[in-house]
mmCIF file of C-alpha atoms in Angstrom:
data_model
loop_
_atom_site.group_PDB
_atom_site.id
_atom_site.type_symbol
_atom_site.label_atom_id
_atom_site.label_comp_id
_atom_site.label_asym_id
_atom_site.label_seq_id
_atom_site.Cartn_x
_atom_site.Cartn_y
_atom_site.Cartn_z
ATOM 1 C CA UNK A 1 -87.051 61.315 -16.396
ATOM 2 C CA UNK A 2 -84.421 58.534 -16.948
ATOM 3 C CA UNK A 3 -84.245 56.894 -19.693
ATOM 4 C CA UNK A 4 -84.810 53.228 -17.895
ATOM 5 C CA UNK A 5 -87.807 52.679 -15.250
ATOM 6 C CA UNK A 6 -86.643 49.653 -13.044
ATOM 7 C CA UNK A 7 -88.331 49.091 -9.782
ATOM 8 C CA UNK A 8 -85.706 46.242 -9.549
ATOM 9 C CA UNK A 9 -82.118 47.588 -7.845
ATOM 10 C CA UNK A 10 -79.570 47.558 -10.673
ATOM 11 C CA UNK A 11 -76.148 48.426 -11.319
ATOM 12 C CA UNK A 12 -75.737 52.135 -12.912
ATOM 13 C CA UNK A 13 -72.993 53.220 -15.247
ATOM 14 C CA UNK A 14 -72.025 56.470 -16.364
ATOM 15 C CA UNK A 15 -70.108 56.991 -19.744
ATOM 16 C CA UNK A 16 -68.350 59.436 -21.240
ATOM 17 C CA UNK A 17 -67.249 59.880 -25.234
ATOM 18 C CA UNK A 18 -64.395 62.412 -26.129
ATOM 19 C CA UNK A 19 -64.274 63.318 -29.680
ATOM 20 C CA UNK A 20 -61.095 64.597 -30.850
ATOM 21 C CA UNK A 21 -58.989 64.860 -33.963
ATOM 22 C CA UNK A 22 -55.250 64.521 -32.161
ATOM 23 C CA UNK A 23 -53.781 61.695 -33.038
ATOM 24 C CA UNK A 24 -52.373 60.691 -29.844
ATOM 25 C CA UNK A 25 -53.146 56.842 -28.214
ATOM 26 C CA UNK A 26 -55.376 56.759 -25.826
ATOM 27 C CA UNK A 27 -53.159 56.582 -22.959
ATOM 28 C CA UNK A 28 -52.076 59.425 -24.021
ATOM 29 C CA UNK A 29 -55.073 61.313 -24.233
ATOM 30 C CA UNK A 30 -56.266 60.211 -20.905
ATOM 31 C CA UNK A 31 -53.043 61.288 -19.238
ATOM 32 C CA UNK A 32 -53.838 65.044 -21.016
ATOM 33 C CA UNK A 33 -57.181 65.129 -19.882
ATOM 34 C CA UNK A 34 -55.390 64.014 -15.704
ATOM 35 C CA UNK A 35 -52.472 66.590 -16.522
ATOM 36 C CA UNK A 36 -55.609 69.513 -17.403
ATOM 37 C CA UNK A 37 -57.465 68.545 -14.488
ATOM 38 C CA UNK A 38 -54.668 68.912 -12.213
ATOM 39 C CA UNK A 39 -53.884 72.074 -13.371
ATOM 40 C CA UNK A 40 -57.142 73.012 -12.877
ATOM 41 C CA UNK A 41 -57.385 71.785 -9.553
ATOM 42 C CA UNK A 42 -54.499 74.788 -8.767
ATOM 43 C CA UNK A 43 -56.917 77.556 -10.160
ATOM 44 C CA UNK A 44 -59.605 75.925 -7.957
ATOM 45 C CA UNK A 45 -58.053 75.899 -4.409
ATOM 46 C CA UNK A 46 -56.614 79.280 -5.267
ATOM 47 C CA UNK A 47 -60.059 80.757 -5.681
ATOM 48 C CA UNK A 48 -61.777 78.352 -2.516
ATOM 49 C CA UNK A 49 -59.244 77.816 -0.024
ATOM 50 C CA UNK A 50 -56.367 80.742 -0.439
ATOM 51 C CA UNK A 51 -59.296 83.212 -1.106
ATOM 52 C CA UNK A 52 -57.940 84.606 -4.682
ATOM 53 C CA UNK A 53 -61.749 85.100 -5.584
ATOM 54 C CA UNK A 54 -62.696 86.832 -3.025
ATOM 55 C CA UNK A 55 -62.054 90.315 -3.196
ATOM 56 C CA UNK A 56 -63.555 92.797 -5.221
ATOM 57 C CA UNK A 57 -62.713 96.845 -5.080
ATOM 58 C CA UNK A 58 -62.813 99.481 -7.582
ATOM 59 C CA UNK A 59 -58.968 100.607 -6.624
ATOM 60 C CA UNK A 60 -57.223 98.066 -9.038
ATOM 61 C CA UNK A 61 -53.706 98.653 -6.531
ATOM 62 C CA UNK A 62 -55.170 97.414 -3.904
ATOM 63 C CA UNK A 63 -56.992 94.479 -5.861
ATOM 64 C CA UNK A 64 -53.386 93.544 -7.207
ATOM 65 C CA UNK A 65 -51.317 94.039 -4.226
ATOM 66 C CA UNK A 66 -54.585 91.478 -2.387
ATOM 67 C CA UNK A 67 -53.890 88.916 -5.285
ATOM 68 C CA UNK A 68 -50.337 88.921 -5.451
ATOM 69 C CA UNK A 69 -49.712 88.941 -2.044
ATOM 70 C CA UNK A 70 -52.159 85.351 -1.683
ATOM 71 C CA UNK A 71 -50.212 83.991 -5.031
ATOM 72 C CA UNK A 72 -47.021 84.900 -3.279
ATOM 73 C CA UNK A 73 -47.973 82.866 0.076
ATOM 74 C CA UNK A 74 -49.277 80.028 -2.022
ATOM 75 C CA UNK A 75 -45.830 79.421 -4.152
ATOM 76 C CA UNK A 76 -44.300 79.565 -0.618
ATOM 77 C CA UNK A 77 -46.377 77.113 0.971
ATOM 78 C CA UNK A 78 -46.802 74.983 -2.132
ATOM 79 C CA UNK A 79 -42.543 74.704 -2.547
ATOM 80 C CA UNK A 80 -42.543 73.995 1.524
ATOM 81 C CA UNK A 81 -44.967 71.320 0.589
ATOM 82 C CA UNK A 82 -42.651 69.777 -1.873
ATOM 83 C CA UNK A 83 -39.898 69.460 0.453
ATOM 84 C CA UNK A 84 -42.269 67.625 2.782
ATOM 85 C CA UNK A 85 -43.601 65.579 0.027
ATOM 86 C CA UNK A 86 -41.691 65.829 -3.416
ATOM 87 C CA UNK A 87 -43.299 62.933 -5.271
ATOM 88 C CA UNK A 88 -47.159 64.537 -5.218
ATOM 89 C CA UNK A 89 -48.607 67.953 -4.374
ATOM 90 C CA UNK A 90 -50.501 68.483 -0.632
ATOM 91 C CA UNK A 91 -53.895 69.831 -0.778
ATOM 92 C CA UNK A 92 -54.199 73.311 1.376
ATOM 93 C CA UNK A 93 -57.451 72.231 2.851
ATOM 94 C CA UNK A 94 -55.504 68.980 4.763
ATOM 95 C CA UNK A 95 -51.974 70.575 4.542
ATOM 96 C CA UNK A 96 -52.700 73.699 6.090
ATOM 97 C CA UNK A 97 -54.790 72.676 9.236
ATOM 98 C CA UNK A 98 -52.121 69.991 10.032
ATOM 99 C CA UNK A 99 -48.867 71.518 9.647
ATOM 100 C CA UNK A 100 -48.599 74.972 11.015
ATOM 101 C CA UNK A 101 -50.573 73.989 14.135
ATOM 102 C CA UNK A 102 -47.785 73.420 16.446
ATOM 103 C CA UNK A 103 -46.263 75.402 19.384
ATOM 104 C CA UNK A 104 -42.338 76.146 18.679
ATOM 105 C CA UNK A 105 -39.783 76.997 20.790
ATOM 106 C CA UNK A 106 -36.002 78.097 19.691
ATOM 107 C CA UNK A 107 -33.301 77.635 21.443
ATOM 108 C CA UNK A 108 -29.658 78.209 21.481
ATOM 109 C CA UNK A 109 -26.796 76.314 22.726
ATOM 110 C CA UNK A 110 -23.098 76.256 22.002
ATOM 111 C CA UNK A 111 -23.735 79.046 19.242
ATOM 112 C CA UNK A 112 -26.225 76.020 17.579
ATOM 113 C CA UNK A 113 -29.731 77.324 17.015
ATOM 114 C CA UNK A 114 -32.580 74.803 17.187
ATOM 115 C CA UNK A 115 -36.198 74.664 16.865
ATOM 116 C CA UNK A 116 -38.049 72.735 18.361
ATOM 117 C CA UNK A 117 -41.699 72.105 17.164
ATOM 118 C CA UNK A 118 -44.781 69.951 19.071
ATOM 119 C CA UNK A 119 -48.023 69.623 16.866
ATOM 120 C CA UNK A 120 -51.230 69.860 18.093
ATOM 121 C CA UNK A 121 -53.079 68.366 15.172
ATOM 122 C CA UNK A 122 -55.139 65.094 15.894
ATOM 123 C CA UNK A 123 -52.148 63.449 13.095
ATOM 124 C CA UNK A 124 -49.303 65.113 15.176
ATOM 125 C CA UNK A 125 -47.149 61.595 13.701
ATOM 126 C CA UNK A 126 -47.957 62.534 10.712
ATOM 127 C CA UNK A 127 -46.992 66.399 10.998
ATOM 128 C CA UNK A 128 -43.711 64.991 12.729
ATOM 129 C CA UNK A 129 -42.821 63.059 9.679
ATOM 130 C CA UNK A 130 -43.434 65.676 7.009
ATOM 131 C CA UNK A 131 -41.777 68.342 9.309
ATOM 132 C CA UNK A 132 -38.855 65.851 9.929
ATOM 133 C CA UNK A 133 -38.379 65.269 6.367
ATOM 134 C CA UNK A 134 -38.450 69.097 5.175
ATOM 135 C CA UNK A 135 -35.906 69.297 7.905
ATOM 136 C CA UNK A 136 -33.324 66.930 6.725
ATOM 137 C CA UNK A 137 -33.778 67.920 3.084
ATOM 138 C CA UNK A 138 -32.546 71.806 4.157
ATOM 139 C CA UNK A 139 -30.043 70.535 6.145
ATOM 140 C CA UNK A 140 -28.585 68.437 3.508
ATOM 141 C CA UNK A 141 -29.236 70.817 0.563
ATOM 142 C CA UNK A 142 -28.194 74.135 2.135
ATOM 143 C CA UNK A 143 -24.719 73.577 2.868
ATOM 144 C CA UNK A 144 -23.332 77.059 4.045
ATOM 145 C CA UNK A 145 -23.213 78.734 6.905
ATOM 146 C CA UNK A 146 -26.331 81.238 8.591
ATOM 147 C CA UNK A 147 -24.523 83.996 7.672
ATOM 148 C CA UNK A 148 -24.637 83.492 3.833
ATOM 149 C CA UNK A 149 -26.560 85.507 1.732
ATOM 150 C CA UNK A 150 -30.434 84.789 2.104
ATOM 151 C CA UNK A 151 -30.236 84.868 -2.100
ATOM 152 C CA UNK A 152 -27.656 81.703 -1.976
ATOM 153 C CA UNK A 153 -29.801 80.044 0.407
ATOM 154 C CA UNK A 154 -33.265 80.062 -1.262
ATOM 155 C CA UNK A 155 -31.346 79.619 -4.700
ATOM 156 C CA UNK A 156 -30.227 76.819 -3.409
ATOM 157 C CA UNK A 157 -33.147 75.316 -1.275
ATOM 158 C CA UNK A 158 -35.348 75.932 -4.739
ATOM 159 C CA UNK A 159 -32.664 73.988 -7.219
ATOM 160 C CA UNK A 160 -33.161 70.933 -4.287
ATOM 161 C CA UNK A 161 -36.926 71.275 -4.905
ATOM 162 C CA UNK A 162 -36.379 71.072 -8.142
ATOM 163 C CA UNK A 163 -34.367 68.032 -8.774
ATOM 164 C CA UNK A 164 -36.904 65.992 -6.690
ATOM 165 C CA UNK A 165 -39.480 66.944 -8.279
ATOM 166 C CA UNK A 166 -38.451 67.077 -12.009
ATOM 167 C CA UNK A 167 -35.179 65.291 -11.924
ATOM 168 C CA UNK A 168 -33.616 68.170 -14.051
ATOM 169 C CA UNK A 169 -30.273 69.811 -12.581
ATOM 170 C CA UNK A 170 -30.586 73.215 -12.335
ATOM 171 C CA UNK A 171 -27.138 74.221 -13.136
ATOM 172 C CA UNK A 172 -27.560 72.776 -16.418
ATOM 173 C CA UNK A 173 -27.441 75.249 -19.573
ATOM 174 C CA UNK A 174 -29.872 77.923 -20.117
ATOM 175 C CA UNK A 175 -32.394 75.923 -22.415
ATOM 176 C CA UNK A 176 -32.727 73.079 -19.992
ATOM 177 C CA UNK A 177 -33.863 75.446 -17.284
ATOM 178 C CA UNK A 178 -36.549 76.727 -19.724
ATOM 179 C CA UNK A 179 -37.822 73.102 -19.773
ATOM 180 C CA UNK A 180 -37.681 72.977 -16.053
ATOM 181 C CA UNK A 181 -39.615 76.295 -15.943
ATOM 182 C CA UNK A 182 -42.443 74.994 -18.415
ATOM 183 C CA UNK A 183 -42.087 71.855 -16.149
ATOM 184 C CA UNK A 184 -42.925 73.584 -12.988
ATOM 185 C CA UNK A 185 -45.588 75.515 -13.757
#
């Protein structure tokens, strides 16, 4: 029972009080309480939409090889993500329906290889933005040749990521690359 009886149609409101002892402003506080929410919001779509909860087995190898193995494709999809869109993460419930559903063809011509994508999705413009995008960045951040070590390459596709994302350089000394780290995660 609520705690007003109206027949009449009225306006609602919902409030909420946080008690605390920190003695940050309140724009401060509200931007912790976003910042633990979003974090949250990682745990959650690891558990409903990478399927992290849900396995179960009594042989705890093959329970952590399951786990890490969806944790693994998640950091790789979630850093692809940030090349498509740096300034905001991609949920894997829109993200994942709409960019992988494309037929791709490679071709090579004058020793060139290219790859040629066309989406399927219902937002194919879309998908050919984001796709474009991720495509430029590696182009322009990965500036050695195919034969380079795959190391170099992802070292240096994942110090692009994280300059747009953090503004940090990642050649920077070793303490500043701890911030990044605690940044990041």
């Amino acid at each position: 029972m609520g705690f007003v009886e109206s027949e009449i149609a009225a306006k609602c409101y919902e409030y909420a009080v946080l008690v605390t002892d920190l003695s940050y402003d309140l724009a401060a506080l509200a931007q912790l309480y976003r910042d633990r929410a979003d974090s949250e919001n990682t745990f959650d779509e690891l558990k409903n939409q990478w399927g992290w909860g849900g396995f179960t087995t009594q042989d705890i190898k093959r329970c952590r090889l399951s786990a890490m193995g969806v944790a693994l494709a998640y950091n790789w999809w979630s850093l692809f993500l940030r090349l498509a869109n740096p300034k905001a993460r991609m949920e894997a419930i829109t993200s994942r329906p709409l960019l992988p559903s494309g037929v791709g063809r490679k071709t090579t011509y004058a020793g060139a290889q290219h790859l040629t994508i066309a989406p399927m999705h219902g937002k194919a413009s879309q998908a050919i933005s984001l796709l474009t995008k991720v495509s430029l960045l590696l182009k322009g951040c990965v500036r050695i040749a195919e034969q380079s070590p795959l190391k170099s390459v992802w070292f240096q596709v994942c110090e692009h990521i994280a300059k747009l994302v953090t503004g940090f350089n990642w050649l920077e000394p070793p303490e500043s690359r701890l911030q990044l780290a605690v940044i990041l995660i």
